[in-house]
Short mmCIF file of C-alpha atoms and ligand atoms in Angstrom, two decimals:
data_model
loop_
_atom_site.label_atom_id
_atom_site.label_comp_id
_atom_site.label_asym_id
_atom_site.label_seq_id
_atom_site.Cartn_x
_atom_site.Cartn_y
_atom_site.Cartn_z
CA MET C 1 -78.72 -104.65 -53.80
CA ARG C 2 -79.18 -101.16 -55.19
CA TRP C 3 -75.48 -101.12 -56.03
CA LEU C 4 -75.85 -104.09 -58.26
CA ALA C 5 -78.68 -102.53 -60.21
CA ILE C 6 -76.64 -99.40 -60.89
CA LEU C 7 -73.57 -101.36 -61.92
CA ALA C 8 -75.63 -103.41 -64.29
CA LEU C 9 -76.87 -100.30 -66.11
CA ILE C 10 -73.47 -98.74 -66.79
CA PRO C 11 -72.30 -100.99 -69.61
CA ILE C 12 -75.64 -100.73 -71.37
CA SER C 13 -75.67 -96.94 -71.47
CA ALA C 14 -72.02 -96.80 -72.56
CA PHE C 15 -72.84 -99.14 -75.41
CA ALA C 16 -75.90 -97.18 -76.47
CA PHE C 17 -73.85 -94.00 -76.66
CA GLN C 18 -71.08 -95.58 -78.71
CA GLY C 19 -73.57 -97.17 -81.03
CA LYS C 20 -75.09 -93.81 -81.87
CA ALA C 21 -72.20 -91.40 -82.20
CA PRO C 22 -70.50 -92.59 -85.43
CA ALA C 23 -73.74 -92.57 -87.44
CA GLN C 24 -73.92 -88.77 -87.33
CA LYS C 25 -71.27 -87.84 -89.84
CA PRO C 26 -71.44 -89.26 -93.37
CA THR C 27 -68.15 -90.49 -94.81
CA PHE C 28 -67.12 -91.22 -98.39
CA GLU C 29 -66.83 -94.95 -97.64
CA LYS C 30 -70.26 -95.16 -96.04
CA SER C 31 -72.44 -92.62 -97.82
CA VAL C 32 -70.91 -91.81 -101.20
CA ALA C 33 -69.12 -94.81 -102.72
CA PRO C 34 -71.96 -97.29 -102.08
CA PHE C 35 -74.59 -94.72 -103.09
CA ILE C 36 -73.22 -93.99 -106.56
CA LYS C 37 -72.39 -97.64 -107.07
CA LYS C 38 -75.92 -98.74 -106.23
CA TYR C 39 -77.95 -95.94 -107.83
CA CYS C 40 -75.88 -94.26 -110.57
CA VAL C 41 -73.04 -96.35 -111.96
CA SER C 42 -75.32 -98.90 -113.62
CA CYS C 43 -75.85 -96.20 -116.28
CA HIS C 44 -73.21 -93.53 -115.66
CA ALA C 45 -70.04 -95.47 -116.40
CA GLY C 46 -67.51 -95.73 -119.19
CA PRO C 47 -67.18 -94.05 -122.57
CA TYR C 48 -70.93 -94.25 -123.32
CA ALA C 49 -72.09 -92.76 -120.01
CA PRO C 50 -75.17 -90.52 -120.55
CA ASP C 51 -74.14 -86.93 -121.31
CA GLY C 52 -70.53 -87.92 -120.56
CA VAL C 53 -71.41 -88.05 -116.85
CA ASP C 54 -69.22 -90.90 -115.56
CA TYR C 55 -69.54 -91.58 -111.83
CA SER C 56 -67.57 -94.82 -111.99
CA LYS C 57 -64.31 -92.86 -111.99
CA ILE C 58 -65.01 -91.65 -108.45
CA LYS C 59 -63.34 -94.35 -106.37
CA SER C 60 -61.69 -92.47 -103.50
CA VAL C 61 -62.00 -89.34 -101.42
CA ALA C 62 -59.35 -87.74 -103.65
CA ASP C 63 -61.39 -88.56 -106.78
CA ALA C 64 -64.52 -87.21 -105.14
CA ASN C 65 -62.84 -83.95 -104.20
CA LYS C 66 -61.56 -83.60 -107.77
CA GLU C 67 -65.00 -84.33 -109.22
CA ARG C 68 -66.97 -82.26 -106.76
CA ALA C 69 -68.68 -80.29 -109.55
CA LEU C 70 -69.99 -83.55 -111.00
CA LEU C 71 -71.24 -84.66 -107.57
CA ASN C 72 -72.91 -81.30 -106.98
CA LYS C 73 -74.69 -81.62 -110.28
CA GLY C 74 -75.81 -85.11 -109.26
CA VAL C 75 -77.23 -83.81 -105.97
CA LYS C 76 -79.16 -81.15 -107.87
CA TYR C 77 -80.64 -83.71 -110.27
CA ILE C 78 -81.56 -86.04 -107.40
CA ASN C 79 -83.25 -83.24 -105.46
CA ASN C 80 -85.19 -82.21 -108.57
CA LYS C 81 -86.26 -85.85 -108.94
CA LYS C 82 -84.69 -86.06 -112.39
CA MET C 83 -82.23 -88.76 -111.34
CA PRO C 84 -82.21 -91.68 -111.05
CA PRO C 85 -84.82 -92.10 -113.81
CA LYS C 86 -88.22 -93.13 -112.44
CA THR C 87 -87.85 -96.62 -113.86
CA ALA C 88 -84.58 -97.19 -111.95
CA LEU C 89 -83.97 -98.15 -108.32
CA GLN C 90 -84.70 -95.11 -106.09
CA PRO C 91 -82.53 -94.14 -103.11
CA LYS C 92 -84.14 -93.72 -99.68
CA PRO C 93 -84.46 -90.14 -98.34
CA ALA C 94 -81.92 -90.87 -95.56
CA GLU C 95 -79.41 -92.11 -98.14
CA VAL C 96 -79.94 -89.00 -100.26
CA LYS C 97 -79.45 -86.81 -97.20
CA ALA C 98 -76.18 -88.49 -96.17
CA PHE C 99 -74.93 -88.35 -99.76
CA SER C 100 -75.76 -84.68 -100.28
CA ASP C 101 -74.44 -83.71 -96.82
CA TRP C 102 -71.11 -85.29 -97.68
CA VAL C 103 -70.98 -83.64 -101.09
CA ALA C 104 -71.72 -80.27 -99.48
CA LYS C 105 -68.88 -80.45 -96.97
CA GLY C 106 -67.26 -83.86 -96.60
CA LYS C 107 -63.54 -84.35 -96.90
CA ASP C 108 -63.01 -87.86 -95.51
C1 HEC M 201 -81.23 -96.06 -115.66
C2 HEC M 201 -80.06 -95.28 -116.06
C3 HEC M 201 -79.62 -94.12 -115.20
C4 HEC M 201 -79.38 -94.12 -113.83
C5 HEC M 201 -79.48 -95.29 -112.86
C6 HEC M 201 -78.95 -92.77 -113.51
N1 HEC M 201 -78.95 -91.99 -114.62
FE1 HEC M 201 -78.37 -90.00 -114.72
N2 HEC M 201 -78.83 -89.97 -116.72
C7 HEC M 201 -79.32 -91.04 -117.45
C8 HEC M 201 -79.57 -90.60 -118.81
C9 HEC M 201 -80.10 -91.49 -119.94
C10 HEC M 201 -79.23 -89.22 -118.87
C11 HEC M 201 -79.31 -88.29 -120.07
C12 HEC M 201 -80.69 -87.91 -120.41
C13 HEC M 201 -81.35 -87.08 -119.34
O1 HEC M 201 -80.81 -86.02 -118.96
O2 HEC M 201 -82.42 -87.49 -118.88
C14 HEC M 201 -78.78 -88.86 -117.53
C15 HEC M 201 -78.35 -87.59 -117.17
C16 HEC M 201 -77.83 -87.25 -115.94
C17 HEC M 201 -77.28 -85.96 -115.60
C18 HEC M 201 -77.27 -84.75 -116.51
C19 HEC M 201 -75.97 -84.53 -117.19
C20 HEC M 201 -76.00 -83.31 -118.10
O3 HEC M 201 -74.98 -82.65 -118.15
O4 HEC M 201 -77.04 -83.07 -118.72
C21 HEC M 201 -76.85 -86.02 -114.31
C22 HEC M 201 -76.17 -84.93 -113.49
C23 HEC M 201 -77.15 -87.36 -113.83
N3 HEC M 201 -77.73 -88.09 -114.84
C24 HEC M 201 -76.89 -87.82 -112.55
C25 HEC M 201 -77.26 -89.08 -112.06
C26 HEC M 201 -77.05 -89.50 -110.70
C27 HEC M 201 -76.40 -88.67 -109.60
C28 HEC M 201 -77.51 -90.78 -110.60
C29 HEC M 201 -77.58 -91.65 -109.38
C30 HEC M 201 -78.32 -91.15 -108.26
C31 HEC M 201 -78.04 -91.15 -111.91
N4 HEC M 201 -77.85 -90.08 -112.77
C32 HEC M 201 -78.60 -92.38 -112.22
C33 HEC M 201 -79.48 -92.33 -117.00
C34 HEC M 201 -79.35 -92.77 -115.68
#
């Protein structure tokens, strides 16, 4: 009987581990593309983007690496609570953290 109880626990713990591991590292697809789309691109897009800051052109990891200065500036404005404007949709702290972590060192 004890055997059965132990066997029954194995798949559960394996699943719990797998479920947790991938969430650790932010990726462009998960933490950057959706973030700027949801919180920045409604204003910062196209030829009339405020101050010429156009986040809509960042569509891939390659774009993001090319525009890293622009992303760094965005992180600074977000951390200083200057962006997004108070009247706009605000990102959650966890979303900001994943976004800024990726900008600081992400490459994929
Ligand atoms: C509701 C519209 C709106 C949204 C949404 C918005 N911004 Fe802005 N942003 C502005 C306006 C307008 C300015 C120019 C005036 C100012 O600096 O307040 C600006 C300026 C900036 C600047 C300064 C550029 C410069 O060189 O002076 C940065 C950087 C910036 N935004 C980043 C962001 C980021 C990153 C996001 C998303 C998290 C974002 N903004 C979301 C409207 C918006």
